Backbone as JSON Lines, residues from 0, in Angstrom:
{"i":0,"aa":"X","n":[10.38,-79.22,168.57],"ca":[10.36,-78.77,167.64],"c":[10.83,-79.06,166.48]}
{"i":1,"aa":"X","n":[9.9,-78.75,165.27],"ca":[10.13,-79.12,164.09],"c":[9.55,-81.04,163.5]}
{"i":2,"aa":"X","n":[9.85,-81.6,164.99],"ca":[9.23,-83.03,164.56],"c":[7.95,-83.35,164.7]}
{"i":3,"aa":"X","n":[7.27,-84.34,164.13],"ca":[5.87,-84.41,164.64],"c":[5.81,-84.95,166.04]}
{"i":4,"aa":"X","n":[4.38,-84.38,166.62],"ca":[4.33,-84.75,167.43],"c":[3.24,-85.13,168.04]}
{"i":5,"aa":"X","n":[3.06,-86.24,168.98],"ca":[1.82,-86.92,168.57],"c":[0.98,-87.1,170.09]}
{"i":6,"aa":"X","n":[-0.67,-86.49,169.78],"ca":[-1.19,-86.24,170.93],"c":[-2.52,-87.02,171.25]}
{"i":7,"aa":"X","n":[-2.28,-87.92,172.53],"ca":[-2.49,-89.26,172.59],"c":[-4.06,-88.88,173.25]}
{"i":8,"aa":"X","n":[-5.14,-89.64,173.0],"ca":[-6.41,-89.76,173.42],"c":[-6.91,-90.9,173.19]}
{"i":9,"aa":"X","n":[-7.38,-91.73,174.78],"ca":[-7.75,-93.22,175.09],"c":[-9.09,-92.83,175.38]}
{"i":10,"aa":"X","n":[-10.11,-93.37,174.89],"ca":[-11.4,-93.79,175.6],"c":[-12.18,-94.63,175.77]}
{"i":11,"aa":"X","n":[-13.02,-95.02,176.63],"ca":[-13.92,-96.2,176.69],"c":[-15.5,-96.11,176.78]}
{"i":12,"aa":"X","n":[-16.05,-96.86,176.27],"ca":[-17.87,-96.3,175.96],"c":[-18.18,-97.54,176.68]}
{"i":13,"aa":"X","n":[-19.41,-97.27,177.2],"ca":[-20.28,-98.29,177.65],"c":[-21.25,-98.96,176.24]}
{"i":14,"aa":"X","n":[-21.26,-97.85,175.14],"ca":[-22.06,-97.96,174.0],"c":[-21.51,-98.68,173.05]}
{"i":15,"aa":"X","n":[-21.96,-99.35,172.24],"ca":[-21.33,-99.58,170.88],"c":[-21.1,-98.33,169.91]}
{"i":16,"aa":"X","n":[-19.57,-99.15,169.37],"ca":[-19.12,-97.53,168.55],"c":[-19.91,-97.34,167.38]}
{"i":17,"aa":"X","n":[-20.37,-96.78,167.21],"ca":[-21.13,-96.65,165.67],"c":[-20.97,-95.16,165.09]}
{"i":18,"aa":"X","n":[-21.52,-95.0,163.67],"ca":[-20.84,-93.48,163.25],"c":[-21.54,-92.46,163.85]}
{"i":19,"aa":"X","n":[-22.31,-92.22,164.93],"ca":[-22.87,-91.25,165.54],"c":[-21.38,-91.06,166.6]}
{"i":20,"aa":"X","n":[-20.74,-91.68,166.73],"ca":[-19.23,-91.3,167.56],"c":[-18.64,-89.93,167.05]}
{"i":21,"aa":"X","n":[-18.14,-89.08,167.87],"ca":[-17.56,-87.41,167.11],"c":[-16.39,-87.44,168.18]}
{"i":22,"aa":"X","n":[-15.33,-86.99,167.56],"ca":[-14.51,-86.64,168.14],"c":[-13.81,-85.03,168.01]}
{"i":23,"aa":"X","n":[-13.5,-84.46,168.95],"ca":[-13.51,-82.66,168.76],"c":[-12.18,-82.99,169.44]}
{"i":24,"aa":"X","n":[-10.98,-81.81,168.97],"ca":[-9.82,-81.27,169.29],"c":[-9.85,-80.06,169.66]}
{"i":25,"aa":"X","n":[-9.8,-79.38,170.75],"ca":[-9.7,-78.12,170.91],"c":[-8.27,-77.27,171.67]}
{"i":26,"aa":"X","n":[-8.42,-76.19,171.12],"ca":[-6.94,-75.43,171.44],"c":[-7.15,-74.25,171.87]}
{"i":27,"aa":"X","n":[-6.36,-73.93,173.22],"ca":[-6.28,-72.86,173.39],"c":[-4.71,-72.33,173.7]}
{"i":28,"aa":"X","n":[-3.73,-71.13,173.14],"ca":[-2.7,-70.61,173.24],"c":[-2.57,-70.51,174.83]}
{"i":29,"aa":"X","n":[-1.06,-70.8,175.12],"ca":[-0.45,-70.61,176.34],"c":[-1.14,-69.21,177.02]}
{"i":30,"aa":"X","n":[-0.93,-68.42,175.95],"ca":[-1.6,-66.57,176.14],"c":[-2.94,-66.37,176.73]}
{"i":31,"aa":"X","n":[-3.45,-67.28,176.55],"ca":[-5.05,-67.47,177.0],"c":[-5.91,-67.27,175.39]}
{"i":32,"aa":"X","n":[-7.08,-66.69,175.6],"ca":[-7.79,-66.39,174.47],"c":[-9.01,-67.51,174.49]}
{"i":33,"aa":"X","n":[-9.5,-67.1,173.78],"ca":[-10.69,-68.55,173.04],"c":[-10.37,-69.67,172.77]}
{"i":34,"aa":"X","n":[-11.21,-70.46,173.21],"ca":[-10.48,-72.24,172.44],"c":[-11.02,-72.26,171.03]}
{"i":35,"aa":"X","n":[-10.25,-72.81,170.31],"ca":[-10.79,-73.11,168.78],"c":[-10.74,-74.71,168.4]}
{"i":36,"aa":"X","n":[-11.41,-75.11,167.68],"ca":[-11.58,-76.33,167.42],"c":[-10.25,-76.5,166.27]}
{"i":37,"aa":"X","n":[-9.63,-77.35,166.44],"ca":[-8.62,-77.74,165.89],"c":[-8.46,-78.85,164.69]}
{"i":38,"aa":"X","n":[-9.37,-79.99,165.17],"ca":[-9.64,-81.08,164.29],"c":[-11.18,-81.41,164.75]}
{"i":39,"aa":"X","n":[-11.81,-82.47,163.68],"ca":[-13.04,-82.87,164.17],"c":[-13.21,-84.13,163.28]}
{"i":40,"aa":"X","n":[-13.59,-85.42,164.04],"ca":[-13.96,-86.72,163.49],"c":[-15.02,-87.46,163.75]}
{"i":41,"aa":"X","n":[-16.03,-87.75,162.67],"ca":[-17.12,-88.43,162.49],"c":[-17.6,-89.35,161.54]}
{"i":42,"aa":"X","n":[-17.07,-90.43,161.53],"ca":[-16.98,-91.57,160.51],"c":[-15.77,-91.29,159.89]}
{"i":43,"aa":"X","n":[-15.33,-89.87,159.55],"ca":[-14.19,-89.64,158.84],"c":[-13.56,-88.6,159.57]}
{"i":44,"aa":"X","n":[-12.47,-88.23,159.4],"ca":[-11.42,-87.29,159.92],"c":[-12.12,-85.84,158.93]}
{"i":45,"aa":"X","n":[-12.27,-84.7,159.88],"ca":[-12.59,-83.58,158.89],"c":[-11.37,-82.62,159.43]}
{"i":46,"aa":"X","n":[-10.35,-82.3,158.4],"ca":[-8.85,-81.96,159.02],"c":[-9.31,-80.12,158.73]}
{"i":47,"aa":"X","n":[-8.65,-79.01,159.94],"ca":[-9.05,-78.31,159.62],"c":[-8.29,-77.4,158.46]}
{"i":48,"aa":"X","n":[-9.42,-76.13,157.98],"ca":[-8.63,-75.83,156.6],"c":[-8.16,-74.12,157.11]}
{"i":49,"aa":"X","n":[-8.68,-73.47,158.38],"ca":[-8.05,-72.18,158.8],"c":[-7.29,-72.5,159.65]}
{"i":50,"aa":"X","n":[-6.58,-71.63,160.67],"ca":[-6.0,-71.22,161.79],"c":[-4.35,-71.69,161.54]}
{"i":51,"aa":"X","n":[-3.82,-71.37,162.76],"ca":[-2.33,-71.92,162.83],"c":[-1.83,-73.46,162.45]}
{"i":52,"aa":"X","n":[-2.83,-74.2,162.76],"ca":[-2.77,-75.96,162.53],"c":[-3.5,-76.44,161.28]}
{"i":53,"aa":"X","n":[-3.18,-75.12,160.16],"ca":[-3.85,-75.66,158.91],"c":[-3.06,-76.62,158.06]}
{"i":54,"aa":"X","n":[-3.53,-77.3,157.84],"ca":[-2.27,-78.85,157.23],"c":[-1.36,-79.25,157.6]}
{"i":55,"aa":"X","n":[-1.7,-79.26,159.13],"ca":[-0.3,-79.59,160.04],"c":[-0.77,-80.89,160.87]}
{"i":56,"aa":"X","n":[-2.04,-81.35,160.81],"ca":[-2.72,-82.13,161.73],"c":[-3.18,-83.41,161.1]}
{"i":57,"aa":"X","n":[-2.92,-84.51,161.35],"ca":[-3.67,-85.7,160.98],"c":[-4.21,-86.94,161.76]}
{"i":58,"aa":"X","n":[-4.89,-87.41,161.6],"ca":[-5.63,-88.5,162.13],"c":[-4.89,-89.93,162.42]}
{"i":59,"aa":"X","n":[-4.62,-90.13,163.46],"ca":[-3.58,-91.53,163.84],"c":[-4.28,-92.04,164.76]}
{"i":60,"aa":"X","n":[-5.62,-92.02,164.79],"ca":[-6.36,-92.89,165.92],"c":[-7.5,-93.76,165.17]}
{"i":61,"aa":"X","n":[-8.07,-94.54,165.99],"ca":[-8.35,-95.92,165.62],"c":[-10.12,-95.95,166.69]}
{"i":62,"aa":"X","n":[-11.03,-95.62,166.52],"ca":[-12.19,-95.15,167.21],"c":[-12.33,-96.67,167.24]}
{"i":63,"aa":"X","n":[-12.33,-97.88,166.91],"ca":[-12.87,-99.23,167.16],"c":[-11.61,-99.72,168.48]}
{"i":64,"aa":"X","n":[-10.81,-99.05,168.42],"ca":[-9.84,-99.29,169.65],"c":[-9.78,-98.6,170.75]}
{"i":65,"aa":"X","n":[-10.65,-97.65,170.79],"ca":[-10.93,-96.43,171.59],"c":[-9.82,-95.47,171.7]}
{"i":66,"aa":"X","n":[-9.17,-95.3,170.44],"ca":[-8.12,-94.28,169.89],"c":[-8.59,-93.12,169.15]}
{"i":67,"aa":"X","n":[-8.39,-91.81,170.0],"ca":[-8.9,-90.83,169.02],"c":[-7.44,-89.67,169.08]}
{"i":68,"aa":"X","n":[-6.46,-90.27,168.93],"ca":[-5.42,-89.41,168.74],"c":[-4.82,-88.88,167.51]}
{"i":69,"aa":"X","n":[-4.62,-87.56,167.42],"ca":[-3.99,-86.96,166.24],"c":[-2.14,-86.23,166.45]}
{"i":70,"aa":"X","n":[-1.82,-86.06,165.32],"ca":[-0.5,-85.84,165.18],"c":[-0.4,-84.89,164.86]}
{"i":71,"aa":"X","n":[0.6,-83.62,165.12],"ca":[0.81,-82.66,164.52],"c":[2.29,-82.21,163.92]}
{"i":72,"aa":"X","n":[2.38,-82.03,162.53],"ca":[3.65,-81.96,161.93],"c":[4.3,-80.41,162.41]}
{"i":73,"aa":"X","n":[5.39,-80.53,162.22],"ca":[6.47,-79.38,162.47],"c":[6.12,-78.59,163.34]}
{"i":74,"aa":"X","n":[5.98,-78.87,164.99],"ca":[5.32,-78.17,165.88],"c":[6.5,-77.27,166.05]}
{"i":75,"aa":"X","n":[6.07,-75.74,166.44],"ca":[6.78,-74.66,166.78],"c":[6.41,-74.23,168.41]}
{"i":76,"aa":"X","n":[7.51,-73.26,169.02],"ca":[7.17,-73.06,170.1],"c":[5.68,-72.2,170.36]}
{"i":77,"aa":"X","n":[5.43,-71.6,169.6],"ca":[4.15,-70.77,169.61],"c":[3.01,-71.65,169.56]}
{"i":78,"aa":"X","n":[3.01,-72.89,169.5],"ca":[1.78,-73.81,169.5],"c":[1.83,-74.51,170.89]}
{"i":79,"aa":"X","n":[2.52,-73.8,171.84],"ca":[2.04,-74.51,172.97],"c":[1.03,-74.1,173.49]}
{"i":80,"aa":"X","n":[0.64,-74.84,174.63],"ca":[-1.17,-74.61,174.87],"c":[-1.46,-75.62,175.23]}
{"i":81,"aa":"X","n":[-3.08,-75.27,175.67],"ca":[-3.68,-76.4,176.13],"c":[-4.96,-77.06,174.66]}
{"i":82,"aa":"X","n":[-4.53,-78.38,175.15],"ca":[-4.89,-79.23,173.97],"c":[-6.48,-80.26,174.59]}
{"i":83,"aa":"X","n":[-7.39,-80.42,174.02],"ca":[-8.4,-81.01,174.92],"c":[-9.09,-81.89,173.9]}
{"i":84,"aa":"X","n":[-9.03,-83.31,174.05],"ca":[-9.71,-84.2,173.25],"c":[-11.1,-84.46,173.81]}
{"i":85,"aa":"X","n":[-12.22,-84.32,173.32],"ca":[-13.65,-84.48,173.71],"c":[-14.12,-85.65,172.33]}
{"i":86,"aa":"X","n":[-14.65,-86.99,173.19],"ca":[-15.28,-87.92,172.97],"c":[-16.68,-88.22,173.19]}
{"i":87,"aa":"X","n":[-17.6,-88.34,172.06],"ca":[-18.84,-88.16,172.31],"c":[-19.31,-89.61,171.7]}
{"i":88,"aa":"X","n":[-19.79,-90.33,172.35],"ca":[-20.68,-91.89,171.2],"c":[-22.26,-91.95,172.44]}
{"i":89,"aa":"X","n":[-23.09,-91.06,171.36],"ca":[-24.31,-91.51,171.86],"c":[-24.91,-92.66,172.34]}
{"i":90,"aa":"X","n":[-25.54,-93.17,173.17],"ca":[-26.04,-92.06,174.04],"c":[-25.28,-91.82,175.38]}
{"i":91,"aa":"X","n":[-24.07,-92.48,175.18],"ca":[-22.69,-92.61,176.34],"c":[-22.2,-91.3,175.7]}
{"i":92,"aa":"X","n":[-21.88,-90.16,176.63],"ca":[-21.17,-88.87,176.58],"c":[-20.0,-89.01,177.62]}
């Protein structure tokens, strides 16, 4: 609580990394409910501008190295839940 937390995500692809590669991070609270996209990357990071993680997520990945990690600033107990990292690198999914 209160410190930065790193959510690690590593991937391998049989296709060369291109600007078509996308990374999506989604989140569902422990209490359930709908998944919400909290971060999107395609060539550049698109930080979420709404929701509970607004202004608290930073991109720390490097897709050239197979890293799609993000960091969350000032986590609180209510952030607990399921975080899913999804990487697509067409034509490899």
